[in-house]
């Protein structure tokens, strides 16, 4: 059944998409703006965990998804091109579209997890997998942002 938690998860992903929009267009932004999307993504993960039926929760899968996402995000943040303006302390990620497209996929997973129980009663077992997908994306976005932030500090 659709409830307020579904709306909160969708709003968190919408905020994450909005925060990544400037990065995807290649516009210069402050280094602190890199840190806006990860907390929104992790907030969505927490809401999605709350939406999962307690009998179907799989904490090991969530841990693995966050760990793999964090590993790939750190690698991506380390090897991606970053243009930095030290005078204004701004950064531009010319190849920063990956975070935006990942957030679009995560938003799709959140919407599907919200709509699946409305369509069929047999679709509820897919909600933990959508939660794991969002956890993977949150791990990726957070470590990528932290790695870029640490690479560009003075």
Coordinates of N, CA, C and O in Angstrom, one line a residue:
X1 N 0.8 -1.2 0.0 CA 0.0 0.0 0.0 C 0.9 1.2 0.0 O 1.9 1.3 0.7
X2 N 0.5 2.2 -0.8 CA 1.3 3.5 -0.9 C 1.1 4.3 0.4 O -0.1 4.5 0.8
X3 N 2.1 4.8 0.9 CA 2.0 5.6 2.1 C 3.0 6.8 2.1 O 3.7 7.0 1.1
X4 N 3.1 7.5 3.2 CA 4.0 8.7 3.2 C 5.5 8.3 3.1 O 6.2 9.2 2.5
X5 N 5.9 7.2 3.5 CA 7.3 6.8 3.3 C 7.7 6.7 1.9 O 8.8 7.0 1.5
X6 N 6.7 6.2 1.0 CA 7.0 6.1 -0.4 C 7.3 7.5 -1.0 O 8.2 7.8 -1.8
X7 N 6.4 8.5 -0.5 CA 6.6 9.9 -1.0 C 7.9 10.4 -0.5 O 8.6 11.1 -1.2
X8 N 8.3 10.1 0.7 CA 9.6 10.6 1.2 C 10.8 10.0 0.4 O 11.8 10.7 0.2
X9 N 10.7 8.8 0.1 CA 11.8 8.1 -0.7 C 11.9 8.8 -2.1 O 13.0 9.1 -2.6
X10 N 10.7 9.0 -2.7 CA 10.7 9.7 -4.0 C 11.2 11.1 -3.9 O 12.0 11.5 -4.8
X11 N 10.9 11.8 -2.9 CA 11.4 13.2 -2.7 C 12.9 13.2 -2.4 O 13.6 14.1 -2.9
X12 N 13.4 12.3 -1.7 CA 14.8 12.2 -1.5 C 15.6 11.9 -2.8 O 16.6 12.6 -3.0
X13 N 15.0 11.1 -3.6 CA 15.7 10.8 -4.9 C 15.6 12.0 -5.8 O 16.5 12.3 -6.6
X14 N 14.4 12.7 -5.8 CA 14.3 13.9 -6.6 C 15.3 15.0 -6.1 O 15.9 15.7 -7.0
X15 N 15.5 15.1 -4.8 CA 16.5 16.1 -4.3 C 17.9 15.7 -4.8 O 18.7 16.5 -5.1
X16 N 18.2 14.4 -4.8 CA 19.5 13.9 -5.2 C 19.7 14.2 -6.7 O 20.8 14.6 -7.1
X17 N 18.7 14.0 -7.5 CA 18.8 14.3 -8.9 C 19.0 15.8 -9.1 O 19.8 16.2 -10.0
X18 N 18.3 16.6 -8.4 CA 18.5 18.0 -8.5 C 19.9 18.5 -8.1 O 20.5 19.4 -8.7
X19 N 20.4 17.8 -7.0 CA 21.8 18.2 -6.6 C 22.8 17.8 -7.6 O 23.9 18.4 -7.7
X20 N 22.5 16.7 -8.4 CA 23.5 16.2 -9.4 C 23.3 16.9 -10.7 O 24.1 16.6 -11.6
X21 N 22.3 17.7 -10.9 CA 22.0 18.3 -12.2 C 23.1 19.2 -12.7 O 23.6 19.1 -13.9
X22 N 23.7 20.1 -11.8 CA 24.8 21.0 -12.2 C 26.0 20.2 -12.6 O 26.7 20.5 -13.5
X23 N 26.3 19.2 -11.8 CA 27.4 18.3 -12.1 C 27.3 17.6 -13.4 O 28.3 17.5 -14.2
X24 N 26.1 17.2 -13.8 CA 25.9 16.5 -15.0 C 26.1 17.4 -16.2 O 26.5 17.0 -17.3
X25 N 25.8 18.7 -16.1 CA 25.9 19.6 -17.2 C 27.3 20.2 -17.3 O 27.6 20.9 -18.2
X26 N 28.2 19.9 -16.3 CA 29.6 20.3 -16.4 C 29.8 21.7 -15.9 O 30.7 22.4 -16.3
X27 N 28.9 22.2 -15.1 CA 29.0 23.6 -14.6 C 29.8 23.6 -13.3 O 29.7 22.7 -12.5
X28 N 30.6 24.6 -13.1 CA 31.4 24.8 -11.9 C 30.6 24.9 -10.7 O 29.5 25.6 -10.8
X29 N 31.0 24.3 -9.6 CA 30.3 24.4 -8.4 C 31.2 24.3 -7.2 O 32.4 24.0 -7.4
X30 N 30.8 24.7 -6.1 CA 31.7 24.7 -4.9 C 31.9 23.2 -4.5 O 31.1 22.3 -4.8
X31 N 33.0 23.0 -3.8 CA 33.3 21.6 -3.4 C 32.3 21.1 -2.4 O 32.0 19.9 -2.4
X32 N 31.8 22.0 -1.6 CA 30.8 21.5 -0.7 C 29.5 21.1 -1.3 O 28.8 20.2 -0.8
X33 N 29.2 21.6 -2.5 CA 28.0 21.1 -3.2 C 28.1 19.7 -3.7 O 27.1 19.0 -3.9
X34 N 29.3 19.2 -3.7 CA 29.5 17.7 -4.1 C 28.9 16.8 -3.0 O 28.5 15.7 -3.2
X35 N 28.8 17.4 -1.8 CA 28.4 16.6 -0.6 C 26.9 16.7 -0.3 O 26.4 16.2 0.7
X36 N 26.1 17.2 -1.2 CA 24.7 17.4 -1.0 C 23.9 16.1 -1.4 O 23.0 15.6 -0.7
X37 N 24.3 15.5 -2.5 CA 23.6 14.3 -3.0 C 23.7 13.0 -2.1 O 22.8 12.3 -1.9
X38 N 24.9 12.7 -1.6 CA 25.1 11.5 -0.8 C 24.1 11.4 0.4 O 23.5 10.3 0.6
X39 N 24.0 12.4 1.2 CA 23.0 12.2 2.4 C 21.6 12.0 1.9 O 20.9 11.3 2.6
X40 N 21.2 12.6 0.8 CA 19.9 12.4 0.3 C 19.7 11.0 -0.2 O 18.7 10.3 0.0
X41 N 20.7 10.4 -0.8 CA 20.7 9.0 -1.3 C 20.6 8.1 -0.1 O 19.9 7.1 -0.1
X42 N 21.4 8.3 1.0 CA 21.4 7.5 2.2 C 20.1 7.6 2.9 O 19.6 6.7 3.5
X43 N 19.5 8.8 2.9 CA 18.2 9.0 3.5 C 17.1 8.2 2.8 O 16.3 7.6 3.4
X44 N 17.3 8.1 1.4 CA 16.4 7.2 0.7 C 16.6 5.8 1.0 O 15.6 5.0 1.1
X45 N 17.8 5.4 1.2 CA 18.1 4.0 1.6 C 17.4 3.7 3.0 O 16.8 2.6 3.1
X46 N 17.5 4.6 3.9 CA 16.9 4.4 5.2 C 15.4 4.3 5.1 O 14.8 3.4 5.8
X47 N 14.8 5.1 4.3 CA 13.3 5.0 4.1 C 13.0 3.7 3.4 O 12.0 3.1 3.8
X48 N 13.8 3.3 2.4 CA 13.5 2.0 1.8 C 13.6 0.8 2.7 O 12.9 -0.1 2.6
X49 N 14.6 0.9 3.6 CA 14.7 -0.2 4.6 C 13.4 -0.2 5.5 O 12.9 -1.3 5.8
X50 N 12.9 0.9 5.8 CA 11.7 1.0 6.6 C 10.5 0.5 5.8 O 9.5 0.0 6.4
X51 N 10.5 0.5 4.5 CA 9.4 0.0 3.7 C 9.5 -1.5 3.5 O 8.5 -2.1 3.1
X52 N 10.6 -2.1 3.7 CA 10.8 -3.5 3.5 C 10.1 -4.3 4.6 O 10.3 -3.9 5.8
X53 N 9.4 -5.3 4.3 CA 8.8 -6.2 5.3 C 9.9 -6.8 6.1 O 10.9 -7.3 5.6
X54 N 9.8 -6.8 7.5 CA 10.9 -7.3 8.3 C 11.3 -8.8 8.0 O 12.4 -9.1 8.2
X55 N 10.3 -9.5 7.5 CA 10.6 -10.9 7.2 C 11.5 -11.1 6.0 O 12.1 -12.1 5.8
X56 N 11.5 -10.0 5.1 CA 12.2 -10.1 3.8 C 13.5 -9.3 3.8 O 14.2 -9.3 2.8
X57 N 13.8 -8.6 4.9 CA 15.0 -7.8 5.0 C 16.2 -8.7 4.9 O 16.3 -9.8 5.5
X58 N 17.2 -8.3 4.1 CA 18.4 -9.0 3.9 C 19.6 -8.1 4.2 O 20.2 -7.5 3.3
X59 N 20.0 -8.0 5.5 CA 21.1 -7.1 5.9 C 22.4 -7.4 5.2 O 23.2 -6.5 4.9
X60 N 22.7 -8.7 5.0 CA 24.0 -9.0 4.3 C 24.1 -8.5 2.9 O 25.1 -8.0 2.4
X61 N 22.9 -8.5 2.2 CA 22.9 -8.0 0.8 C 23.0 -6.5 0.8 O 23.7 -5.9 0.0
X62 N 22.5 -5.8 1.8 CA 22.7 -4.4 1.9 C 24.1 -4.0 2.2 O 24.6 -3.1 1.6
X63 N 24.7 -4.7 3.1 CA 26.1 -4.4 3.4 C 27.0 -4.6 2.2 O 27.9 -3.8 1.9
X64 N 26.8 -5.7 1.5 CA 27.5 -6.0 0.3 C 27.3 -4.9 -0.8 O 28.2 -4.5 -1.5
X65 N 26.1 -4.5 -1.0 CA 25.8 -3.5 -2.0 C 26.4 -2.2 -1.6 O 27.0 -1.5 -2.5
X66 N 26.4 -1.8 -0.4 CA 27.1 -0.5 0.0 C 28.6 -0.7 -0.2 O 29.3 0.3 -0.6
X67 N 29.2 -1.8 0.2 CA 30.6 -2.0 0.1 C 31.1 -2.0 -1.4 O 32.1 -1.3 -1.7
X68 N 30.3 -2.7 -2.2 CA 30.7 -2.7 -3.6 C 30.5 -1.3 -4.3 O 31.4 -0.8 -5.0
X69 N 29.5 -0.6 -3.9 CA 29.2 0.7 -4.4 C 30.3 1.7 -3.9 O 30.8 2.5 -4.7
X70 N 30.7 1.5 -2.7 CA 31.8 2.4 -2.1 C 33.1 2.2 -2.8 O 33.8 3.1 -3.1
X71 N 33.4 0.9 -3.1 CA 34.7 0.6 -3.8 C 34.7 1.1 -5.2 O 35.7 1.8 -5.6
X72 N 33.6 0.9 -5.9 CA 33.5 1.5 -7.3 C 33.5 3.0 -7.3 O 34.1 3.6 -8.2
X73 N 32.8 3.6 -6.3 CA 32.8 5.1 -6.2 C 34.1 5.7 -5.9 O 34.5 6.7 -6.5
X74 N 34.9 5.0 -5.1 CA 36.2 5.5 -4.7 C 37.1 5.4 -6.0 O 37.9 6.4 -6.3
X75 N 37.0 4.3 -6.7 CA 37.8 4.2 -7.9 C 37.4 5.3 -8.9 O 38.3 5.9 -9.6
X76 N 36.1 5.5 -9.1 CA 35.7 6.5 -10.1 C 36.1 7.9 -9.7 O 36.5 8.7 -10.5
X77 N 36.0 8.2 -8.4 CA 36.4 9.5 -7.9 C 37.9 9.8 -8.0 O 38.3 10.9 -8.3
X78 N 38.6 8.7 -7.9 CA 40.1 8.9 -8.0 C 40.5 9.1 -9.5 O 41.5 9.8 -9.7
X79 N 39.9 8.4 -10.4 CA 40.4 8.4 -11.8 C 39.6 9.4 -12.7 O 40.0 9.5 -13.8
X80 N 38.6 10.1 -12.2 CA 37.8 11.0 -13.1 C 38.5 12.3 -13.2 O 39.3 12.7 -12.3
X81 N 38.3 12.9 -14.3 CA 38.9 14.2 -14.6 C 38.2 15.3 -13.8 O 37.0 15.3 -13.7
X82 N 39.0 16.2 -13.2 CA 38.4 17.3 -12.3 C 39.1 18.6 -12.7 O 40.4 18.6 -12.7
X83 N 38.4 19.6 -13.1 CA 38.9 20.9 -13.3 C 38.7 21.7 -12.1 O 37.5 21.9 -11.6
X84 N 39.7 22.3 -11.5 CA 39.6 23.1 -10.3 C 40.0 24.5 -10.5 O 41.0 24.8 -11.2
X85 N 39.3 25.4 -9.9 CA 39.6 26.8 -9.9 C 40.0 27.2 -8.5 O 39.1 27.4 -7.6
X86 N 41.3 27.3 -8.2 CA 41.7 27.5 -6.8 C 41.4 28.9 -6.3 O 41.2 29.1 -5.1
X87 N 41.2 29.9 -7.2 CA 40.8 31.2 -6.8 C 39.5 31.3 -6.1 O 39.3 31.9 -5.1
X88 N 38.5 30.7 -6.8 CA 37.1 30.7 -6.3 C 36.8 29.4 -5.6 O 35.6 29.3 -5.1
X89 N 37.7 28.5 -5.5 CA 37.5 27.2 -4.8 C 36.3 26.5 -5.4 O 35.4 26.0 -4.6
X90 N 36.2 26.4 -6.7 CA 35.2 25.7 -7.4 C 35.7 24.5 -8.2 O 36.9 24.5 -8.5
X91 N 34.9 23.5 -8.4 CA 35.3 22.4 -9.2 C 34.3 22.2 -10.3 O 33.2 22.5 -10.2
X92 N 34.8 21.6 -11.4 CA 34.0 21.2 -12.5 C 34.4 19.8 -12.9 O 35.5 19.5 -13.0
X93 N 33.3 18.9 -13.0 CA 33.6 17.6 -13.4 C 33.1 17.4 -14.9 O 31.9 17.2 -15.1
X94 N 34.1 17.4 -15.8 CA 33.7 17.3 -17.2 C 33.0 16.0 -17.5 O 32.2 15.9 -18.4
X95 N 33.4 14.9 -16.8 CA 32.8 13.6 -17.1 C 31.9 13.2 -15.9 O 31.9 12.0 -15.5
X96 N 31.2 14.1 -15.3 CA 30.4 13.8 -14.1 C 29.0 13.4 -14.4 O 28.2 13.4 -13.5
X97 N 28.7 12.9 -15.6 CA 27.3 12.5 -15.8 C 27.0 11.2 -15.2 O 25.8 10.8 -15.1
X98 N 27.9 10.4 -14.8 CA 27.7 9.1 -14.3 C 26.8 9.1 -13.0 O 26.0 8.3 -12.8
X99 N 27.1 10.1 -12.2 CA 26.3 10.2 -11.0 C 24.9 10.5 -11.2 O 24.0 10.0 -10.6
X100 N 24.6 11.4 -12.2 CA 23.3 11.8 -12.6 C 22.5 10.6 -13.1 O 21.4 10.3 -12.8
X101 N 23.1 9.8 -14.0 CA 22.5 8.7 -14.7 C 22.2 7.6 -13.6 O 21.2 6.9 -13.7
X102 N 23.1 7.4 -12.7 CA 22.9 6.4 -11.6 C 21.8 6.9 -10.8 O 20.9 6.0 -10.4
X103 N 21.7 8.2 -10.5 CA 20.5 8.6 -9.7 C 19.2 8.5 -10.4 O 18.2 8.2 -9.8
X104 N 19.2 8.6 -11.7 CA 18.0 8.3 -12.5 C 17.6 6.9 -12.4 O 16.4 6.5 -12.2
X105 N 18.6 6.0 -12.5 CA 18.3 4.5 -12.3 C 17.8 4.2 -10.9 O 16.9 3.4 -10.7
X106 N 18.3 4.9 -9.9 CA 17.9 4.7 -8.5 C 16.5 5.2 -8.3 O 15.7 4.6 -7.6
X107 N 16.2 6.4 -8.9 CA 14.8 6.9 -8.8 C 13.8 6.0 -9.5 O 12.7 5.7 -9.0
X108 N 14.2 5.3 -10.6 CA 13.4 4.3 -11.2 C 13.1 3.1 -10.3 O 12.0 2.6 -10.2
X109 N 14.2 2.7 -9.6 CA 14.1 1.6 -8.7 C 13.1 1.9 -7.6 O 12.3 1.1 -7.1
X110 N 13.2 3.2 -7.1 CA 12.4 3.6 -6.0 C 10.9 3.6 -6.4 O 10.0 3.2 -5.7
X111 N 10.7 4.2 -7.6 CA 9.3 4.2 -8.1 C 8.7 2.8 -8.4 O 7.6 2.6 -8.1
X112 N 9.6 2.0 -8.9 CA 9.1 0.6 -9.1 C 8.8 -0.1 -7.8 O 7.9 -0.9 -7.7
X113 N 9.7 0.1 -6.8 CA 9.4 -0.5 -5.5 C 8.1 0.0 -4.8 O 7.4 -0.7 -4.1
X114 N 7.8 1.3 -5.1 CA 6.6 1.9 -4.6 C 5.4 1.4 -5.3 O 4.3 1.2 -4.7
X115 N 5.5 1.2 -6.6 CA 4.4 0.8 -7.4 C 4.2 -0.7 -7.5 O 3.0 -1.2 -7.8
X116 N 5.2 -1.5 -7.2 CA 5.1 -3.0 -7.3 C 4.0 -3.6 -6.4 O 3.2 -4.4 -6.9
X117 N 3.9 -3.2 -5.2 CA 2.9 -3.8 -4.3 C 1.5 -3.4 -4.7 O 0.5 -4.0 -4.4
X118 N 1.3 -2.2 -5.4 CA 0.0 -1.8 -5.9 C -0.4 -2.6 -7.1 O -1.6 -2.8 -7.3
X119 N 0.5 -3.1 -7.9 CA 0.2 -3.9 -9.1 C -0.1 -5.3 -8.8 O -1.1 -5.9 -9.3
X120 N 0.7 -5.9 -8.0 CA 0.5 -7.4 -7.7 C 1.0 -7.7 -6.3 O 1.9 -7.1 -5.8
X121 N 0.4 -8.7 -5.7 CA 0.8 -9.1 -4.3 C 2.1 -9.9 -4.4 O 2.7 -10.1 -3.4
X122 N 2.4 -10.5 -5.6 CA 3.6 -11.3 -5.7 C 4.8 -10.4 -6.0 O 5.9 -11.0 -6.1
X123 N 4.7 -9.1 -6.1 CA 5.8 -8.2 -6.4 C 6.5 -7.7 -5.2 O 7.6 -7.1 -5.3
X124 N 6.0 -8.0 -4.0 CA 6.6 -7.5 -2.8 C 8.0 -8.0 -2.5 O 8.8 -7.4 -1.9
X125 N 8.3 -9.3 -2.9 CA 9.7 -9.7 -2.7 C 10.8 -9.0 -3.4 O 12.0 -9.1 -3.2
X126 N 10.4 -8.1 -4.4 CA 11.4 -7.4 -5.1 C 11.8 -6.1 -4.4 O 12.8 -5.5 -4.8
X127 N 11.1 -5.7 -3.4 CA 11.4 -4.4 -2.7 C 12.8 -4.5 -2.0 O 13.6 -3.5 -2.1
X128 N 13.2 -5.6 -1.4 CA 14.6 -5.7 -0.9 C 15.7 -5.5 -1.9 O 16.7 -5.0 -1.7
X129 N 15.4 -6.0 -3.1 CA 16.4 -5.8 -4.2 C 16.5 -4.4 -4.7 O 17.6 -3.9 -5.0
X130 N 15.3 -3.7 -4.7 CA 15.4 -2.3 -5.0 C 16.1 -1.5 -3.9 O 16.8 -0.6 -4.2
X131 N 15.9 -1.9 -2.6 CA 16.6 -1.3 -1.5 C 18.1 -1.5 -1.7 O 18.9 -0.6 -1.4
X132 N 18.5 -2.7 -2.1 CA 20.0 -3.0 -2.3 C 20.5 -2.1 -3.4 O 21.6 -1.7 -3.4
X133 N 19.7 -2.0 -4.5 CA 20.2 -1.1 -5.6 C 20.4 0.3 -5.1 O 21.4 1.0 -5.5
X134 N 19.5 0.8 -4.3 CA 19.6 2.2 -3.8 C 20.8 2.3 -2.9 O 21.5 3.3 -2.9
X135 N 21.0 1.2 -2.1 CA 22.2 1.2 -1.2 C 23.5 1.2 -2.0 O 24.5 1.9 -1.6
X136 N 23.5 0.5 -3.1 CA 24.7 0.5 -4.0 C 25.0 1.9 -4.5 O 26.1 2.4 -4.5
X137 N 23.9 2.5 -5.0 CA 24.1 3.9 -5.5 C 24.5 4.9 -4.5 O 25.3 5.8 -4.8
X138 N 23.9 4.8 -3.3 CA 24.3 5.7 -2.2 C 25.8 5.5 -1.9 O 26.5 6.5 -1.6
X139 N 26.3 4.3 -1.8 CA 27.7 4.0 -1.5 C 28.6 4.6 -2.6 O 29.6 5.2 -2.4
X140 N 28.1 4.4 -3.9 CA 28.9 4.9 -5.0 C 29.0 6.4 -5.0 O 30.1 7.0 -5.1
X141 N 27.8 7.1 -4.8 CA 27.8 8.5 -4.8 C 28.6 9.1 -3.7 O 29.3 10.2 -3.9
X142 N 28.5 8.5 -2.5 CA 29.2 9.1 -1.4 C 30.7 9.0 -1.5 O 31.4 10.0 -1.2
X143 N 31.2 7.8 -1.8 CA 32.7 7.7 -1.9 C 33.2 8.5 -3.1 O 34.3 9.0 -3.0
X144 N 32.5 8.5 -4.2 CA 32.9 9.3 -5.3 C 33.0 10.8 -4.9 O 34.0 11.5 -5.2
X145 N 32.0 11.3 -4.2 CA 32.1 12.7 -3.8 C 33.2 13.0 -2.8 O 33.9 14.0 -2.9
X146 N 33.4 12.1 -1.8 CA 34.4 12.3 -0.8 C 35.8 12.2 -1.5 O 36.7 13.0 -1.2
X147 N 36.0 11.3 -2.4 CA 37.3 11.2 -3.1 C 37.6 12.4 -3.9 O 38.7 12.9 -3.9
X148 N 36.6 12.9 -4.7 CA 36.8 14.1 -5.4 C 37.1 15.3 -4.5 O 38.0 16.1 -4.8
X149 N 36.4 15.4 -3.4 CA 36.6 16.5 -2.4 C 38.0 16.4 -1.9 O 38.6 17.4 -1.8
X150 N 38.4 15.2 -1.5 CA 39.8 15.1 -0.9 C 40.9 15.4 -2.0 O 41.9 15.9 -1.7
X151 N 40.6 15.0 -3.2 CA 41.6 15.2 -4.3 C 41.7 16.7 -4.6 O 42.8 17.2 -5.0
X152 N 40.7 17.5 -4.4 CA 40.7 18.9 -4.8 C 41.0 19.9 -3.7 O 41.0 21.1 -3.9
X153 N 41.2 19.4 -2.5 CA 41.5 20.4 -1.4 C 42.9 20.9 -1.5 O 43.8 20.3 -2.1
X154 N 43.1 22.1 -1.0 CA 44.3 22.9 -1.2 C 45.5 22.1 -0.8 O 46.6 22.2 -1.2

